[in-house]
XYZ file of C-alpha atoms in Angstrom:
589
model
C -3.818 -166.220 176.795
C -3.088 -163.307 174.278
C 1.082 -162.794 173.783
C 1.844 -159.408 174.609
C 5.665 -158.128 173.916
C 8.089 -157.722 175.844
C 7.988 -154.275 175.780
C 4.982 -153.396 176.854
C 4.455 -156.216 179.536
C 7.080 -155.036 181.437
C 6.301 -151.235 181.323
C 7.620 -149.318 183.991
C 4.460 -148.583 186.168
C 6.800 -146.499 188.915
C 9.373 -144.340 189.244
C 11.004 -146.946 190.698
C 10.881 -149.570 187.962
C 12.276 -146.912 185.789
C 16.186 -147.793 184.609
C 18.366 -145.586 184.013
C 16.621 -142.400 184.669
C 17.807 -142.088 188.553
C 18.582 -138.430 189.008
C 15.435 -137.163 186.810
C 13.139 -139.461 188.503
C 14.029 -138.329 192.112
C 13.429 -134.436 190.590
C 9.818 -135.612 189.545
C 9.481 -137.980 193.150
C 10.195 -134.988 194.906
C 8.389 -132.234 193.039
C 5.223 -134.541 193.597
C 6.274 -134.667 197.481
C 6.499 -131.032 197.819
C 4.081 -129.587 195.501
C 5.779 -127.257 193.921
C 4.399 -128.162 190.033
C 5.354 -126.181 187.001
C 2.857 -125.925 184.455
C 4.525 -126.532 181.630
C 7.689 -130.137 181.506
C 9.775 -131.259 178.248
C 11.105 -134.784 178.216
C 13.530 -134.972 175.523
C 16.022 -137.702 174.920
C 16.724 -140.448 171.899
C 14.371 -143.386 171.472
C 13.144 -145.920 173.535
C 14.809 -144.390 177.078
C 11.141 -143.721 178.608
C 10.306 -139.856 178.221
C 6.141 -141.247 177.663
C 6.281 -143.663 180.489
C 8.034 -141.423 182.860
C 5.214 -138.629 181.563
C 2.606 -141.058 182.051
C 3.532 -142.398 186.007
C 4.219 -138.462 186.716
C 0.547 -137.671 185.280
C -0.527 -140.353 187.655
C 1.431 -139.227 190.516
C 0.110 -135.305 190.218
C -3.584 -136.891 190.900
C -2.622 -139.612 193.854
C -5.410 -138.882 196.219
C -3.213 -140.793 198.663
C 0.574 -140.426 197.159
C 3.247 -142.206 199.120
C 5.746 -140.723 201.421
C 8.269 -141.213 198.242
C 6.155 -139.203 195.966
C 4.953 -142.692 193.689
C 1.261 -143.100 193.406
C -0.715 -145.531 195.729
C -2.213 -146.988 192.871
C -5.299 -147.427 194.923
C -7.114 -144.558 194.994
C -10.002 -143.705 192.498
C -7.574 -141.537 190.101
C -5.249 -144.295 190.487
C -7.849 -147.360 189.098
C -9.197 -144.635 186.394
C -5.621 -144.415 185.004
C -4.772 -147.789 185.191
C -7.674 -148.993 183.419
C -7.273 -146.446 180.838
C -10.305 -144.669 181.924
C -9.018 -141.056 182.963
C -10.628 -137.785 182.412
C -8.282 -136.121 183.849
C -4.856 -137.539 181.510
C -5.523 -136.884 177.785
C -2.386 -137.843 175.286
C -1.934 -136.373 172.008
C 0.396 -137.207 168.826
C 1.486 -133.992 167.445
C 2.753 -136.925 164.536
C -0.373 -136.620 163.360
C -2.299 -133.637 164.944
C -0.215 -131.172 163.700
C -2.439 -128.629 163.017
C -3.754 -124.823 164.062
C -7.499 -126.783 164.518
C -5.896 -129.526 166.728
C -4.197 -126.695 168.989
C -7.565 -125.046 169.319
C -9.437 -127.829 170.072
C -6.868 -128.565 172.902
C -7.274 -125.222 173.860
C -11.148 -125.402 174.399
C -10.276 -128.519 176.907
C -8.258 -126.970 178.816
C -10.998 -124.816 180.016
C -12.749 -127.507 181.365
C -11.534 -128.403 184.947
C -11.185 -131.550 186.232
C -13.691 -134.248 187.234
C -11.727 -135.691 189.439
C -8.315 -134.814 190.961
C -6.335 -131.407 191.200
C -4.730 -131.507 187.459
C -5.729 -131.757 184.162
C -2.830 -133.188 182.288
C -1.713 -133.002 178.808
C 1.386 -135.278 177.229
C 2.002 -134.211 173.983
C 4.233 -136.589 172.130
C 6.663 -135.964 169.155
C 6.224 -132.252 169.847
C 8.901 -131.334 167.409
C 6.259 -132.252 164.736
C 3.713 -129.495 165.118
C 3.767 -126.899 162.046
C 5.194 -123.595 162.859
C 1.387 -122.060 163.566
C 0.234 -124.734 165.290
C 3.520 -123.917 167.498
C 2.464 -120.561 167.514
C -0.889 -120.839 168.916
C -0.005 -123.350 171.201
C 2.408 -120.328 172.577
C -0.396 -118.255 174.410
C -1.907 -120.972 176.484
C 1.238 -122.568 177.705
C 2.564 -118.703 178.693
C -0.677 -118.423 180.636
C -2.544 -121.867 181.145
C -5.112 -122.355 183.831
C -4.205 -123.452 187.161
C -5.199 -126.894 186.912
C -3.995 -127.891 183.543
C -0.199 -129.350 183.428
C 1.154 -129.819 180.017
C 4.682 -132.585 179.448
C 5.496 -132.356 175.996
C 8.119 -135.373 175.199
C 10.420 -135.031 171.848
C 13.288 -136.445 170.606
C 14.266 -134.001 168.220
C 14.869 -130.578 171.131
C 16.795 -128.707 168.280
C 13.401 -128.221 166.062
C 11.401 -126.730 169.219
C 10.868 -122.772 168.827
C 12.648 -120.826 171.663
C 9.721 -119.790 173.034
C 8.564 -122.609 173.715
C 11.693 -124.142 175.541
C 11.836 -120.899 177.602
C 8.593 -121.858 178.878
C 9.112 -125.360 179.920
C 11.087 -127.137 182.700
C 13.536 -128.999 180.827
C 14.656 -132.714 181.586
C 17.183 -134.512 179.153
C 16.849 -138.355 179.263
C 20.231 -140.002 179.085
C 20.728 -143.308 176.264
C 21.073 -146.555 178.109
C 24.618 -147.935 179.298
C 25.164 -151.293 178.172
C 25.533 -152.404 181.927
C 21.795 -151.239 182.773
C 19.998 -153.120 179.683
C 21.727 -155.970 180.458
C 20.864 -156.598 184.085
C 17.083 -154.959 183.193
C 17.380 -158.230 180.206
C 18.546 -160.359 182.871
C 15.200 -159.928 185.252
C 12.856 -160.460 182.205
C 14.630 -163.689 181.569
C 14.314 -164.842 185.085
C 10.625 -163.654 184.885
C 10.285 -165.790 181.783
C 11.934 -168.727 182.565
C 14.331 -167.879 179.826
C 18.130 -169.134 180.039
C 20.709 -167.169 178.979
C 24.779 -166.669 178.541
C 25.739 -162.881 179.602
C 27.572 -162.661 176.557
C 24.519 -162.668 174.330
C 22.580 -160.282 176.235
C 25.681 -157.964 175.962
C 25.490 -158.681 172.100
C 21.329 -157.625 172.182
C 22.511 -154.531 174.831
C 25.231 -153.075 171.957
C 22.711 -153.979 168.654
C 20.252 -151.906 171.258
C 22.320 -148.767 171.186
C 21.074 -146.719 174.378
C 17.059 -147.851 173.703
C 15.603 -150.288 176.111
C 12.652 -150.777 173.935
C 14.821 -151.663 171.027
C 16.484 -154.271 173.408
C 13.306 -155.771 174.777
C 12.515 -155.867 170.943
C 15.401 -157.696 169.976
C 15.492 -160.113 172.803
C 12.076 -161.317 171.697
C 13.072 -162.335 168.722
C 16.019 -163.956 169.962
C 14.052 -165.660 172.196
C 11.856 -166.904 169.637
C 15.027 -167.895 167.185
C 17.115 -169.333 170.124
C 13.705 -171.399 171.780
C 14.120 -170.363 175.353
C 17.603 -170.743 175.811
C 19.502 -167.401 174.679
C 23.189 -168.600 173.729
C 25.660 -166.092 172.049
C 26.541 -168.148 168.909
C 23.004 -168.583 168.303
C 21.922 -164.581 169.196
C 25.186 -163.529 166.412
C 23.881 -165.830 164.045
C 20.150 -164.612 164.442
C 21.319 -160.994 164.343
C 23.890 -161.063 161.451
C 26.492 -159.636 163.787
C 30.124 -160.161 163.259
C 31.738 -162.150 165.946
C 34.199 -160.391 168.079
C 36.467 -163.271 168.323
C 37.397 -162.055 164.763
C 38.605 -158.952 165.677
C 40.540 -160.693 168.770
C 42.499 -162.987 166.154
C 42.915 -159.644 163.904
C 45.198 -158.177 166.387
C 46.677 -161.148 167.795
C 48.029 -161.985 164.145
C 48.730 -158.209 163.665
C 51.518 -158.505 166.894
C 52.718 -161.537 164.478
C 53.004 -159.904 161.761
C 51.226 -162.896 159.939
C 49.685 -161.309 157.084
C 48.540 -164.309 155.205
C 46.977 -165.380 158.308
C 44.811 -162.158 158.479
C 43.838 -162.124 154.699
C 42.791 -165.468 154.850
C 40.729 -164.429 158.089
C 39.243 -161.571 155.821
C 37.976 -163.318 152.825
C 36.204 -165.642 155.065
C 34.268 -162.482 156.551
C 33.709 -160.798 153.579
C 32.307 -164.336 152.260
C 29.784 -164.318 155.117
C 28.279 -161.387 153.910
C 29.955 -158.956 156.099
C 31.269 -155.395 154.453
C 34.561 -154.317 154.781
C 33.790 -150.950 155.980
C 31.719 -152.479 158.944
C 34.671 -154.904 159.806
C 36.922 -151.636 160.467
C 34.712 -149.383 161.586
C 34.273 -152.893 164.566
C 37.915 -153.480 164.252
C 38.698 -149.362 165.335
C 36.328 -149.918 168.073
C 37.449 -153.021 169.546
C 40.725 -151.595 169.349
C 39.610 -148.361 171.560
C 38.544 -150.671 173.822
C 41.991 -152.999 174.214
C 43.441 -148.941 174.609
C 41.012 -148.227 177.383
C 41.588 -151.649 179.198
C 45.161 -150.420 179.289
C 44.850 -148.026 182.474
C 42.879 -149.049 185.090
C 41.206 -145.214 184.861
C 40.335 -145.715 181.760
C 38.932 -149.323 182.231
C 34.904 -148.441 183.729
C 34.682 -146.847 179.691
C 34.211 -150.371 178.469
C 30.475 -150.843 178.361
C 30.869 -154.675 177.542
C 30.172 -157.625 179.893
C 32.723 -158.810 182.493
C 33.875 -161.624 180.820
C 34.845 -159.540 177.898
C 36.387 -157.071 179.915
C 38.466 -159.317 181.179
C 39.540 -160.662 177.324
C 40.187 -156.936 176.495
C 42.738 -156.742 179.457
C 44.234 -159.798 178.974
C 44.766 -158.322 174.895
C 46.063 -154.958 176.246
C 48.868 -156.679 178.140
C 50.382 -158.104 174.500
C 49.766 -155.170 172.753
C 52.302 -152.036 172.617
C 50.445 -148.380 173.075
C 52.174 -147.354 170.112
C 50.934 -150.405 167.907
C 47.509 -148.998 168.709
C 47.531 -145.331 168.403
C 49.256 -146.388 164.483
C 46.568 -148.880 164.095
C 43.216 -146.607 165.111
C 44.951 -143.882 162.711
C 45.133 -146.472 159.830
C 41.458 -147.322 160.603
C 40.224 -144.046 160.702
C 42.201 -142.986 157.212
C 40.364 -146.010 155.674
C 37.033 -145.039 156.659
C 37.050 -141.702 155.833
C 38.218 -142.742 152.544
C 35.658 -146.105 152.218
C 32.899 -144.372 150.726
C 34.810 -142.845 147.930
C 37.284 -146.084 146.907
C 36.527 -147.732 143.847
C 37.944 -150.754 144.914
C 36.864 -151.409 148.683
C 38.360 -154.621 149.482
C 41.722 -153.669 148.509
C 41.381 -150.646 150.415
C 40.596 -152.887 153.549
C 43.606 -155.395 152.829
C 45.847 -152.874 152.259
C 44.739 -151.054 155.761
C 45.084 -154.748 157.321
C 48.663 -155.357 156.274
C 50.167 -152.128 157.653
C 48.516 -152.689 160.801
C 50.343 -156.200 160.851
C 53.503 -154.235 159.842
C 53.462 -152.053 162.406
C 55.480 -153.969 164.633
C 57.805 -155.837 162.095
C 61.744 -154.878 162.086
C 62.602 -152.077 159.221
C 64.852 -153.792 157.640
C 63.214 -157.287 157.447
C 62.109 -159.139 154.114
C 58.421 -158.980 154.257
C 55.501 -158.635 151.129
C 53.552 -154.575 151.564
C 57.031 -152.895 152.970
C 57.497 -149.495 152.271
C 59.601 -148.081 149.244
C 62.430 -147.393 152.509
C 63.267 -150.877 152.152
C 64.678 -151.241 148.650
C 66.949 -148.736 149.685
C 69.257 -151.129 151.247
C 68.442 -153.951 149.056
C 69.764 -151.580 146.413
C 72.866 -150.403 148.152
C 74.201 -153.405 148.706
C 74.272 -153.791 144.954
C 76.201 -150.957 144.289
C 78.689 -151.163 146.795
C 79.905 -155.156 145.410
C 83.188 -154.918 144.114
C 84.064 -153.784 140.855
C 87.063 -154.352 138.650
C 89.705 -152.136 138.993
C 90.755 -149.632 136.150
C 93.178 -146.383 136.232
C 90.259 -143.808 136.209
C 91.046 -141.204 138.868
C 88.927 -142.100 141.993
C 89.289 -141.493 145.460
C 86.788 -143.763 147.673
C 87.882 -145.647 151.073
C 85.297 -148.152 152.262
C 84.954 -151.019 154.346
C 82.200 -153.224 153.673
C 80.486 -156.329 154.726
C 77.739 -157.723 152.932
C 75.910 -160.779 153.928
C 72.784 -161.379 151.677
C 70.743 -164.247 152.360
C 70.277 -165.686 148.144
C 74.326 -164.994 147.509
C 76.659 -167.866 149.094
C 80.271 -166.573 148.624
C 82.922 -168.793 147.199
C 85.637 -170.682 149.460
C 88.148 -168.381 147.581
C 85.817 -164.818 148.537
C 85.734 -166.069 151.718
C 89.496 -166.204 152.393
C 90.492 -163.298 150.284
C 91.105 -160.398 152.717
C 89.123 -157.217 153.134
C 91.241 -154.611 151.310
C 91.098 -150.933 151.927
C 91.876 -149.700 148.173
C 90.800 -147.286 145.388
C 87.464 -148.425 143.565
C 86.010 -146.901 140.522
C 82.973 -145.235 140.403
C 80.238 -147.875 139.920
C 78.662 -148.078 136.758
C 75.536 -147.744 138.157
C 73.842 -144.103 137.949
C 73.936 -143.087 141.153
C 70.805 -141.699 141.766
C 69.288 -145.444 142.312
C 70.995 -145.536 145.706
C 68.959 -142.785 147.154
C 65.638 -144.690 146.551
C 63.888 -143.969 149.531
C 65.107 -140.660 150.330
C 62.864 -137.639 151.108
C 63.859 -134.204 152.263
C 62.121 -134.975 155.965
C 64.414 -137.549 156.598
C 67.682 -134.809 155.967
C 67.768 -133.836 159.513
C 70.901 -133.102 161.667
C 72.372 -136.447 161.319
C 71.120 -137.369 157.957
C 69.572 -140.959 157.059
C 73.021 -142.624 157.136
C 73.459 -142.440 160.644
C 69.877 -143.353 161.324
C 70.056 -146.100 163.933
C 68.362 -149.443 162.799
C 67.006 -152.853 164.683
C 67.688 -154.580 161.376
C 68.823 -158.249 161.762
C 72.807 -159.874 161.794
C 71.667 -161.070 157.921
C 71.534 -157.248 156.389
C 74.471 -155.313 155.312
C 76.675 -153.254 157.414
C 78.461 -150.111 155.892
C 80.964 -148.031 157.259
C 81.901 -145.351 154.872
C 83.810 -142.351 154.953
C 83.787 -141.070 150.904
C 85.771 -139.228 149.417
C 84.112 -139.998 145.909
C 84.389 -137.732 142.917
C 81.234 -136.347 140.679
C 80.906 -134.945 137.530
C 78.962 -131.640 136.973
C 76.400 -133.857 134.986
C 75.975 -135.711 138.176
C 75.860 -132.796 140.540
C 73.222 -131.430 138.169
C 71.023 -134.251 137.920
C 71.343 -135.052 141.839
C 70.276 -130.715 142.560
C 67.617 -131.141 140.077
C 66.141 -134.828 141.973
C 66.394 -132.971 145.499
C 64.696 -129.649 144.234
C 61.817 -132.304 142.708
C 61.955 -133.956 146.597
C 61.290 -130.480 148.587
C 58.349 -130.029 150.748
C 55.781 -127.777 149.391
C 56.403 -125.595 151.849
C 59.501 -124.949 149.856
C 57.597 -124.994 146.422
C 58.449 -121.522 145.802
C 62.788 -121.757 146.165
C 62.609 -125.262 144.870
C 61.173 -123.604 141.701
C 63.994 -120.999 141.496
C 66.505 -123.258 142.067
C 65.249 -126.175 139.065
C 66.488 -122.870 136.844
C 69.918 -122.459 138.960
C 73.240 -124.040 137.582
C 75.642 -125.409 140.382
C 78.794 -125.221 138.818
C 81.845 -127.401 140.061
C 84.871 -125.026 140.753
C 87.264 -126.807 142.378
C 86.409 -130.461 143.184
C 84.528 -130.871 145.546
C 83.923 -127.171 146.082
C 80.373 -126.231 144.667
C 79.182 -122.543 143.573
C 75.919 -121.579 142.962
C 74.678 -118.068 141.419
C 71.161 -116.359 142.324
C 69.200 -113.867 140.911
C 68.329 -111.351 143.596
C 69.132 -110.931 147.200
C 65.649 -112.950 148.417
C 66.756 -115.845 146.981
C 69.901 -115.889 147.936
C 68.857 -115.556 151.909
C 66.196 -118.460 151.642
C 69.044 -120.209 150.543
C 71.337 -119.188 152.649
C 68.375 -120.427 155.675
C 68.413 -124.011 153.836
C 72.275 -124.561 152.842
C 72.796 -126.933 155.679
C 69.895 -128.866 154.355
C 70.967 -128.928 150.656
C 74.505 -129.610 151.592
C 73.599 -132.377 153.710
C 71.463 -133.665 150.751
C 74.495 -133.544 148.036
C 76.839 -135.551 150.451
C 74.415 -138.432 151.187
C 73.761 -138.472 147.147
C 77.093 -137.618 145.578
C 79.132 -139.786 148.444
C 81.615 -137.076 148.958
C 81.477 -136.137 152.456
C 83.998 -133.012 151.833
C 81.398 -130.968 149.449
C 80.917 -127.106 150.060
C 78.574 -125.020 148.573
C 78.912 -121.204 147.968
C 76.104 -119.023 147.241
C 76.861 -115.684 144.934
C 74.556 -112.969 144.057
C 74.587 -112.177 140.421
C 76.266 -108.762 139.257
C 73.766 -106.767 136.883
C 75.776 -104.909 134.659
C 74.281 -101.853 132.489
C 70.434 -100.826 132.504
C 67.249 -102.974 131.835
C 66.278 -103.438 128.218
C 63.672 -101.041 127.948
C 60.253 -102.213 126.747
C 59.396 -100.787 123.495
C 55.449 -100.470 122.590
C 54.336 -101.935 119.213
C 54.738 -98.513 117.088
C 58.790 -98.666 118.257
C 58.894 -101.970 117.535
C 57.577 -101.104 114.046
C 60.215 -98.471 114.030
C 63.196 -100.726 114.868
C 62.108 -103.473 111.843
C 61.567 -100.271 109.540
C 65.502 -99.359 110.433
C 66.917 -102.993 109.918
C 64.973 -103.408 106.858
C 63.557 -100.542 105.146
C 61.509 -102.775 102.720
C 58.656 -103.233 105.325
C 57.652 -99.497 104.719
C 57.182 -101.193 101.118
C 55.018 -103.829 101.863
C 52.951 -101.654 104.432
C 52.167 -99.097 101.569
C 51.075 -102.170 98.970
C 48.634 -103.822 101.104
C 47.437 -100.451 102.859
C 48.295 -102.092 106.285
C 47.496 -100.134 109.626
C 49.114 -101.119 112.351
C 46.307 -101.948 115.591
């Protein structure tokens, strides 16, 4: 017996076999019911969702001698056997693929003036539409603005957008809509039973999502599954067959990711990649599985998930470990790294870095991990700075109280009895511009970065301070010219200005600062909360003021001279140019 595919063994034949298609296949039912015909149809829609089968049983239906009370042909009468036996007069199809042409349209032309042999209609499907030349479109223009009576045209494309205007304005317009995932697989499930076939629902779901919205794809893939798996469809063997990445792997991604187990997760990774899988595909899966644990989180939002049941389930049971905020960080991360995919000259380490600060997402600021942020050396480094120094007379005022508790420094018996004094402490030799690592101007809001609360753990250092610390002006000027560098751009322009300012210490810790013009000084005055704020938390003197002066222009503006005055003026300071001018026979330009 000769093999014949899947897909065209179990051609719809009805409008009832057709899936999917409900609402426009009632519109065609009942137009057959009532009568009431256009002359002219468009099916357009992606692949594989039936716009040439649904043409084909409404052809058949128009020339029922005997249609049903449902409007589906009887399949008995004499137009009926004709059709089915690919004998029709009365149904001609045409491939505007490859008749394309003004001579094809006026050949189809002198047919149409034929009537029919048998039956009311003559009927003309004209497939891939979109493909006829722009005069073949425009000949084809008078006879479908005037046809016959008995001739019926159903053009079917899947391209609408390269269809003249006049055309569409001439057609009854029906939009096929792509498969859902739920639809193939149950339409996969009867031509297993049919077949004999077993199956796990998992792997049909796989062959339903590799299908994208096309049954005929699916049918297509699900014969060669069946012919890799031998008759019994499992989903190991289908993800094998079709080189598709497990999604158990993207489970175990964000499971590790609520760990924060990064090693895990690269480890997880190279395996992948060594599999053959690119990186770019595992995030552009990982971003979509992860939409998916986000829509599993509301029960609203749960019908989106066009996946089987037992996944859906899986995806719930994920959404109840995983915070809303972890994921709206996570698809952000994933959507930064493929935009910027294409363009990286080193992929994989685009894809690991993405990885770990999804698995930092949840990890405490302040804990020890590899891949934190620059934020974090800034305690590292201020506990540094704040360990005791030996005393000397220099003239500081500073009152601290400090714990530290590191977890590579083990204090001596005699540190740990020694008392916590409250005394004077020199300034520490270190510059201190190295405490403010981490700093940006963003982070200077009302209450500054030092009274930012943190979850860090009992191990990290807790500072109380209230300074009273003095500065030089070298220090005040290299700390105004760091926090001009660290200004939005937004505040390019007075960040420039001010790199050419000189705050000048007049009284310590009172600082005065002169501008050029009155502009200035008001965005200045708009942002002296800001800078202030920034010159505490730098120079560690919590009693700093800053006054802003307008400059006092004394006397008129130099006037510009033109180059025969400045000739002039040298000829007045030193007479012997005239001299040298006369000699050489100079002009001046």
């Amino acid at each position: 017996m000769e093999y014949i595919v899947s897909a065209r063994k179990y051609r719809p034949i009805s409008f009832d076999t057709v899936v999917g298609q409900a609402a426009l296949t009632t519109t065609l039912k009942n137009a057959v019911k009532s009568g009431k015909l256009a002359h002219a149809y468009l099916f357009c829609g992606p692949r594989g969702v039936g716009k040439t089968t649904c043409a084909r049983i409404f052809a058949k239906a128009i020339n029922c001698q005997n249609p049903t009370a449902d409007g589906e042909a009887c399949n008995e009468c004499e137009s009926c056997q004709s059709f089915n036996e690919q004998r029709s007069l009365n149904i001609f199809e045409l491939d505007a693929a490859s008749n394309n042409s003004v001579e094809h349209i006026k050949t189809l032309m002198e047919q149409t003036r034929i009537p029919p042999q048998l039956g009311r209609y003559k009927v003309f499907i004209i497939d891939e539409v979109h493909m006829l030349s722009t005069a073949a479109f425009n000949a084809f223009l008078k006879i479908l603005e005037e046809p016959p009576a008995h001739v019926i045209f159903i053009l079917a494309t899947t391209e609408k957008h390269k269809i003249l205007p006049t055309i569409l304005s001439r057609c009854q317009i029906y939009d096929f809509e792509r498969m859902t995932v739920r639809n193939t697989i149950d339409h996969l499930k009867s031509v297993a039973e049919k077949e004999g076939i077993k199956y796990e629902e998992e792997a049909l779901a796989v062959i339903a999502e590799k299908a994208d919205g096309g049954m005929r794809d699916a049918l297509s893939i699900f014969d060669q599954a069946t012919s890799f798996c031998q008759g019994n469809i499992t989903y190991q063997k289908v993800i094998e067959d079709l080189n598709v990445l497990d999604s158990e792997n993207y489970f175990n991604i964000i499971d590790l990711s609520l760990q924060n187990k990064v090693s895990d997760i690269m480890v997880l990774l190279n395996s992948i990649i060594n599999k053959g899988f690119d990186g770019g595909l595992l995030i552009q899966g990982l971003a979509k599985h992860v939409r998916n644990v986000l829509m599993a989180k509301d029960p609203q939002t749960l019908p989106l998930l066009e996946v089987s049941d037992q996944q859906r389930q899986r995806y719930q049971e994920q959404a109840k470990k995983a915070d809303t905020r972890f994921l709206y960080q996570a698809l952000r991360l994933m959507n930064q790294c493929d935009i910027n995919y294409r363009q990286s000259s080193n992929k994989r380490l685009l894809v690991e870095l993405t990885l770990i600060e999804i698995a930092q997402i949840t990890q405490p600021d302040d804990s020890a991990s590899a891949g934190r942020r620059p934020r974090k050396l800034k305690s590292l480094f201020k506990q540094l700075i704040q360990q005791p120094q030996p005393k000397t007379t220099a003239p500081q005022v500073a009152v601290a109280k400090t714990v530290v508790s590191t977890p590579t420094v083990s204090p001596s018996p005699q540190e740990e009895k020694a008392p916590v004094q409250k005394a004077a402490t020199p300034k520490p030799s270190i510059n201190p511009n190295i405490q403010n690592i981490g700093f940006t101007w963003n982070n200077l809001g009302e209450n500054g970065p030092s009274q930012k609360k943190s979850n860090a753990p009992s191990t990290s250092a807790v500072v109380e301070n209230t300074t009273q610390q003095a500065f030089s002006q070298e220090d005040l000027m290299q700390q105004w010219l760091s926090m001009c560098k660290r200004m939005p751009q937004k505040y390019s322009g007075i960040a420039t200005r001010m790199m050419n300012m000189t705050p000048i210490i007049k009284e310590m810790p009172q600082v005065e600062v002169t501008v050029d013009n009155a502009l200035a000084k008001q965005e200045m005055d708009e942002l002296k909360g800001r800078i202030v704020k920034t010159l505490i938390d730098t120079l560690h003197n919590d009693r700093i003021t800053l006054s802003i002066l307008l400059s006092e222009k004394t006397g008129q503006q130099p006037k510009v001279l033109n180059r025969r005055e400045q000739f002039e003026e040298m000829n007045k300071k030193n007479p012997a140019i005239v001299i040298l001018q006369q000699e050489l026979d100079l002009e001046l330009a």
